[in-house]
Short mmCIF file of C-alpha atoms in Angstrom, two decimals:
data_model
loop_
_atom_site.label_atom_id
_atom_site.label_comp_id
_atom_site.label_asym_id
_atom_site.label_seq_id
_atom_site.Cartn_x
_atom_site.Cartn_y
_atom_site.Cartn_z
CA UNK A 113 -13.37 -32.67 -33.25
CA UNK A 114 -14.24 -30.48 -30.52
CA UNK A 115 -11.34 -30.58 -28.29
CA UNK A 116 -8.85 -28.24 -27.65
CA UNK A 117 -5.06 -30.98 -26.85
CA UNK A 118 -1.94 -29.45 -25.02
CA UNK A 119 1.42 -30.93 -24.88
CA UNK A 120 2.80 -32.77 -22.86
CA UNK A 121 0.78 -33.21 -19.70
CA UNK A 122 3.86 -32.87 -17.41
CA UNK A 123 6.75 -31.06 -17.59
CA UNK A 124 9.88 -30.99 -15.11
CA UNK A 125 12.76 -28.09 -16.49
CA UNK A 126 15.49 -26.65 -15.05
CA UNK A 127 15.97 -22.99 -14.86
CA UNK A 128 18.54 -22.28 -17.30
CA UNK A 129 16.52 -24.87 -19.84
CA UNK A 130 14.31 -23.82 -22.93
CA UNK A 131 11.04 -26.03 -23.61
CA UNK A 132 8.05 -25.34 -25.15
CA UNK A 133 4.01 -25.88 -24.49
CA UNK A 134 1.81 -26.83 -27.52
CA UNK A 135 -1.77 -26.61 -27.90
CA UNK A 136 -4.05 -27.21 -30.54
CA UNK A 137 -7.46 -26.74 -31.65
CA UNK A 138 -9.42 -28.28 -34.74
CA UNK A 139 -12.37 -26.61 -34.80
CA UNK A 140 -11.88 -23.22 -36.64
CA UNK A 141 -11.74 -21.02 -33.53
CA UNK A 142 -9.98 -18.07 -34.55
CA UNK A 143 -9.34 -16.72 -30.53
CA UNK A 144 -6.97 -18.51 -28.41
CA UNK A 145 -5.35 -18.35 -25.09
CA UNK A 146 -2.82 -19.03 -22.43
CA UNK A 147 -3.78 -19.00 -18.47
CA UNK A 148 -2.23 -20.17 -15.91
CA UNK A 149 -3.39 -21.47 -12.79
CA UNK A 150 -1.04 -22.12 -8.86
CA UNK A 151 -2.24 -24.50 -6.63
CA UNK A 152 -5.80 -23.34 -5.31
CA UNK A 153 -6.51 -20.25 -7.27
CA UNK A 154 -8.44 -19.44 -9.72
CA UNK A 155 -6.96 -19.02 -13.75
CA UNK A 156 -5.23 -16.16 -14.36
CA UNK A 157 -4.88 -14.91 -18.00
CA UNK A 158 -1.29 -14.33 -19.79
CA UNK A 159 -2.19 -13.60 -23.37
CA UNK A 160 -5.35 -13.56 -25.88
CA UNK A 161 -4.43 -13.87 -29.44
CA UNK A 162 -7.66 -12.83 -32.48
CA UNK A 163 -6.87 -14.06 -35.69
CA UNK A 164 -3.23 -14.95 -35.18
CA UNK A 165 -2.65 -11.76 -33.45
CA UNK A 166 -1.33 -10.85 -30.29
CA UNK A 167 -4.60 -9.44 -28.70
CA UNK A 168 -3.78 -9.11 -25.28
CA UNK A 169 -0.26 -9.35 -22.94
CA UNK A 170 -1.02 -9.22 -19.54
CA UNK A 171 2.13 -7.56 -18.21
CA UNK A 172 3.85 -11.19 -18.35
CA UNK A 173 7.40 -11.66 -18.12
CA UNK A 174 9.16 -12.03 -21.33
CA UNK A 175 10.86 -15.46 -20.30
CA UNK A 176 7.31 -16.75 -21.31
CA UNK A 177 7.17 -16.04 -25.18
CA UNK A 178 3.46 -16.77 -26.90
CA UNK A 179 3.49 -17.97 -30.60
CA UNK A 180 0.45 -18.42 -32.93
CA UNK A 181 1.67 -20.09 -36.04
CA UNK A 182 -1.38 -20.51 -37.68
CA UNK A 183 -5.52 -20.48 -36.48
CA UNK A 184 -5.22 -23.92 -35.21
CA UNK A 185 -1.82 -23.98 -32.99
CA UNK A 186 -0.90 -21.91 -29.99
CA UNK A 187 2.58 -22.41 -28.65
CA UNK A 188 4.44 -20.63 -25.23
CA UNK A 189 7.48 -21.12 -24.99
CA UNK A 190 9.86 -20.94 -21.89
CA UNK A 191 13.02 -19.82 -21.10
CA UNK A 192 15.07 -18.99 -17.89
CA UNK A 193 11.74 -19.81 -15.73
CA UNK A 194 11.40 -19.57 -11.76
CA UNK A 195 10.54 -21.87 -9.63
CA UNK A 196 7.68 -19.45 -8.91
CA UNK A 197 6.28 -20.27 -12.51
CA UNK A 198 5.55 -23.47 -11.37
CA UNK A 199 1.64 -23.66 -12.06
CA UNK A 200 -1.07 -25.49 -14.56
CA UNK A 201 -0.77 -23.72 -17.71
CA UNK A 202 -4.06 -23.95 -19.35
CA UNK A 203 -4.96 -23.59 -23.12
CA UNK A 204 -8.44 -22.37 -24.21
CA UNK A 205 -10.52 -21.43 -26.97
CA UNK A 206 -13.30 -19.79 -28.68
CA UNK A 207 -15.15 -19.22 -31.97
CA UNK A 208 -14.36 -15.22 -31.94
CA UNK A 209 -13.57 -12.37 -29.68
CA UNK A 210 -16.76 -11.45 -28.08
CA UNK A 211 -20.57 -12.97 -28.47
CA UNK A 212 -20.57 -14.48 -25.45
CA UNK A 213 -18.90 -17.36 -26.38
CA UNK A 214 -17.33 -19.67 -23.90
CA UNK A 215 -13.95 -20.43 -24.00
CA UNK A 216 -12.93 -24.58 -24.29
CA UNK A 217 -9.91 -25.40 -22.26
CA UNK A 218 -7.71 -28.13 -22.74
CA UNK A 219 -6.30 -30.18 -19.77
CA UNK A 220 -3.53 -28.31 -19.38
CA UNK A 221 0.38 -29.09 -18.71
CA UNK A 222 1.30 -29.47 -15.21
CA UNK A 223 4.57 -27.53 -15.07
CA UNK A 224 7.31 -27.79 -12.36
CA UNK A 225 10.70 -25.71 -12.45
CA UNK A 226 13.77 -26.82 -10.29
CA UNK B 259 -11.00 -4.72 -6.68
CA UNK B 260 -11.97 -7.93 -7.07
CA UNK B 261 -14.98 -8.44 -9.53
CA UNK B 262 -16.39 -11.85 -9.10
CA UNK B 263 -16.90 -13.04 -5.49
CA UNK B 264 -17.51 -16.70 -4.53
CA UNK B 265 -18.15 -16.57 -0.79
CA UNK B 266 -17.76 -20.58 -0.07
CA UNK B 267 -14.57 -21.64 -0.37
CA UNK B 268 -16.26 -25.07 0.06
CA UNK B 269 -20.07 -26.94 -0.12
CA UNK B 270 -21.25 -30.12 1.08
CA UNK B 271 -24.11 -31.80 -0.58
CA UNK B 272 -26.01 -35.62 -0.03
CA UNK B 273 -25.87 -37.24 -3.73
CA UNK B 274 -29.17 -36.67 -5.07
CA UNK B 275 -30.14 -33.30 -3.69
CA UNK B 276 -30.02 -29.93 -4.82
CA UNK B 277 -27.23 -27.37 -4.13
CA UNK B 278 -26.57 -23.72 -4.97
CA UNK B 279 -23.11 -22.22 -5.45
CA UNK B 280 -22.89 -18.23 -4.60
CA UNK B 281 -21.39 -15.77 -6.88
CA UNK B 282 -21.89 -11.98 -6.73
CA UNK B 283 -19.72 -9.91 -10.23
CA UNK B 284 -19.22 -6.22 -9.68
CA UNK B 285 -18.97 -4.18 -13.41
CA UNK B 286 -20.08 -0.98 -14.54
CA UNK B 287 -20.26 -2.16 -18.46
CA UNK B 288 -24.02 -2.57 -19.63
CA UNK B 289 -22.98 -5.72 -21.75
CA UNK B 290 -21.13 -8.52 -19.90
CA UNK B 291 -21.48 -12.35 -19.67
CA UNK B 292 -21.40 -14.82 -17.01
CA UNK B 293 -20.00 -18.37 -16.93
CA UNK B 294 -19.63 -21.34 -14.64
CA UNK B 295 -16.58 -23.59 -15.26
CA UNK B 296 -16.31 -27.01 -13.36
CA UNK B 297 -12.66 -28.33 -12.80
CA UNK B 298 -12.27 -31.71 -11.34
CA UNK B 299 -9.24 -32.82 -9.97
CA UNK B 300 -7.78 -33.61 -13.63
CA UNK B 301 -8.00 -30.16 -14.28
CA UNK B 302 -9.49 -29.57 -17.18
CA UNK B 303 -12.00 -26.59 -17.19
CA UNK B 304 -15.38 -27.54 -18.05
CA UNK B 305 -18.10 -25.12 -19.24
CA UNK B 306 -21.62 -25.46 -17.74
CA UNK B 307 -23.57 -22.31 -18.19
CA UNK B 308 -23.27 -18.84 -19.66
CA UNK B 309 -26.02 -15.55 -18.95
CA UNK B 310 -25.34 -13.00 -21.37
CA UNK B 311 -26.22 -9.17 -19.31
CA UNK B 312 -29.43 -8.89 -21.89
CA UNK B 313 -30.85 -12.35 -21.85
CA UNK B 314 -34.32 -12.11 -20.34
CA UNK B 315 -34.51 -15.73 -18.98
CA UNK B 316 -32.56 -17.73 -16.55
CA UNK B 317 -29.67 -19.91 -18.41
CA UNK B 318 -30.68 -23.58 -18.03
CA UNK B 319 -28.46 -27.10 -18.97
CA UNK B 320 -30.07 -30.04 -17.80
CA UNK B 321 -29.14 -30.15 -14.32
CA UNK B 322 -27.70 -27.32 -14.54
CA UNK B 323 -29.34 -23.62 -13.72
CA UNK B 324 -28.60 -19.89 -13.42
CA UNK B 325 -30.44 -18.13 -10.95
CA UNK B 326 -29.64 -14.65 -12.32
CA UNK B 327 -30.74 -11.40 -10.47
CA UNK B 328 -29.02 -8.29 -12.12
CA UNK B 329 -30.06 -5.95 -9.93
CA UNK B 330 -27.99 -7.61 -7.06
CA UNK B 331 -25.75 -8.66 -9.35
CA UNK B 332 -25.46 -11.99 -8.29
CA UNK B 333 -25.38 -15.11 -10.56
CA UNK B 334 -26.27 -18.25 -8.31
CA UNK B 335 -25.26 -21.99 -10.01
CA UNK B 336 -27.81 -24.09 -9.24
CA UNK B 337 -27.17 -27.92 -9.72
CA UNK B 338 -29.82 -30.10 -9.33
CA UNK B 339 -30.18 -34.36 -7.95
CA UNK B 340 -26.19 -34.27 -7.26
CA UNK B 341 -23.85 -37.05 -8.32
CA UNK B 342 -20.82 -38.26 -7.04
CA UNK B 343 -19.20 -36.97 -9.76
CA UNK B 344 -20.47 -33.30 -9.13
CA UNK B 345 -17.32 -32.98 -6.94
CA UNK B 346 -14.88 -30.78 -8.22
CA UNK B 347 -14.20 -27.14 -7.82
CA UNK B 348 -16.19 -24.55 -9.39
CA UNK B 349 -15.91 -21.39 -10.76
CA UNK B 350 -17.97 -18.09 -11.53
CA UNK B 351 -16.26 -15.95 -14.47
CA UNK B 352 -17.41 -12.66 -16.27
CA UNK B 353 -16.22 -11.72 -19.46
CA UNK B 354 -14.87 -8.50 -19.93
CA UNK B 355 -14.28 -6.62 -23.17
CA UNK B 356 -11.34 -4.00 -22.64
CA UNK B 357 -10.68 -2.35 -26.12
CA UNK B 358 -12.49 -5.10 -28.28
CA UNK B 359 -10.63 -7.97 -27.11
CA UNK B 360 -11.71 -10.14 -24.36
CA UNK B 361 -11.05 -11.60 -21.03
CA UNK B 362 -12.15 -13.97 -18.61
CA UNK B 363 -12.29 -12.81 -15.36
CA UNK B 364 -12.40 -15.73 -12.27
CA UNK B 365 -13.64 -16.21 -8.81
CA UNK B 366 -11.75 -17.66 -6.53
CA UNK B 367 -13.77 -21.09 -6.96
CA UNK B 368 -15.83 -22.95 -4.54
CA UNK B 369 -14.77 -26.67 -3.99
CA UNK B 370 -18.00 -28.67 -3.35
CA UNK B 371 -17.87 -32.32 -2.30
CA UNK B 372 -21.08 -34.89 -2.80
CA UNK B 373 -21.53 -37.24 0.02
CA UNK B 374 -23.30 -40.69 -0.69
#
């Protein structure tokens, strides 16, 4: 198995709703991450977690809350979002923290806030 | 300041012929890698190609090729015989490695279209 799923594909919230993006990864990467991407730019990191750990927060707003429940499942979830937080969130990941290694994405969940 | 440049913000290419996609990186740190992601209009990010700072010889993938030059710091995608299904945008990253962890850094992408 060497593909990294997210789900869902689409998701439509309000901005007083709570949801919740899922990926998941089967091939014993122990670094995973959340980007996210607007319309025309390039991906912009959020967070980079090493062995289950919380490596890296990039200043993001705490209505987006990362979870890594175990090596194989990354979750964010959501609450109170803007409509400005519309974007592709993209899931990735990689064997280990450094090496060189590139960094599998998944195919991302198209996110729109009313 | 920005740290990886991609000066076309779009290419045209005739299916079957070669192209090369620009991308200059600016860094200070000795040890760095370079990647090349393709994202088609799905978008799902795609690796391609990766130069590690050290590695003596050009990065090669079938049709795929690095024209690395360190000392102008530029790391040129070359794709060779384009397809149709080349199109898509692409995009130059360089890893970065503040305090042990790791980051991707992006251009802004360069959206290249083949024409048949």
């Amino acid at each position: 198995d060497t593909e990294v799923t997210q789900t869902p594909k689409h998701l439509v919230m309000g901005m007083t709703n709570k949801k919740s993006l899922k990926c998941e990864q089967h091939m014993g990467h122990r670094a995973m991450y959340w980007y996210k991407q607007k319309a025309k730019k390039p991906p912009e990191l959020m967070f980079v977690y090493s062995y289950e750990k919380l490596s890296i927060n990039e200043s993001v707003p705490s209505r987006f809350s990362p979870e890594c429940p175990n090596s194989s499942l990354l979750n964010l979830h959501l609450h109170a979002l803007q409509p400005e937080d519309s974007a592709l969130y993209l899931c990735a990941s990689s064997p280990y923290i450094g090496g060189g290694n590139e960094q599998f994405f998944g195919p991302g969940t198209r996110l729109t806030v009313l | 300041a920005q740290k990886i440049t991609q000066t076309q913000p779009g290419m045209f290419v005739q299916e079957k012929e070669a192209v090369t996609l620009d991308c200059t990186y600016d860094t200070s740190d000795p040890s760095y890698g370079l990647f090349w992601y393709k994202q088609p209009s799905s978008g799902e990010m795609i690796f391609l190609i990766y130069q590690g700072s050290y590695d003596q010889q050009n990065a090669t993938e079938g049709r795929y090729s690095l024209n690395f030059q360190k000392a102008r710091k530029s790391a040129n995608l070359v794709i060779s015989a384009s397809q149709l299904g080349d199109s898509a945008m692409y995009f130059c990253a360089m890893r970065e490695d503040p305090g042990g962890s790791e980051k991707l850094v992006f251009g802004k992408g360069t959206k290249l279209t083949v024409n048949p």
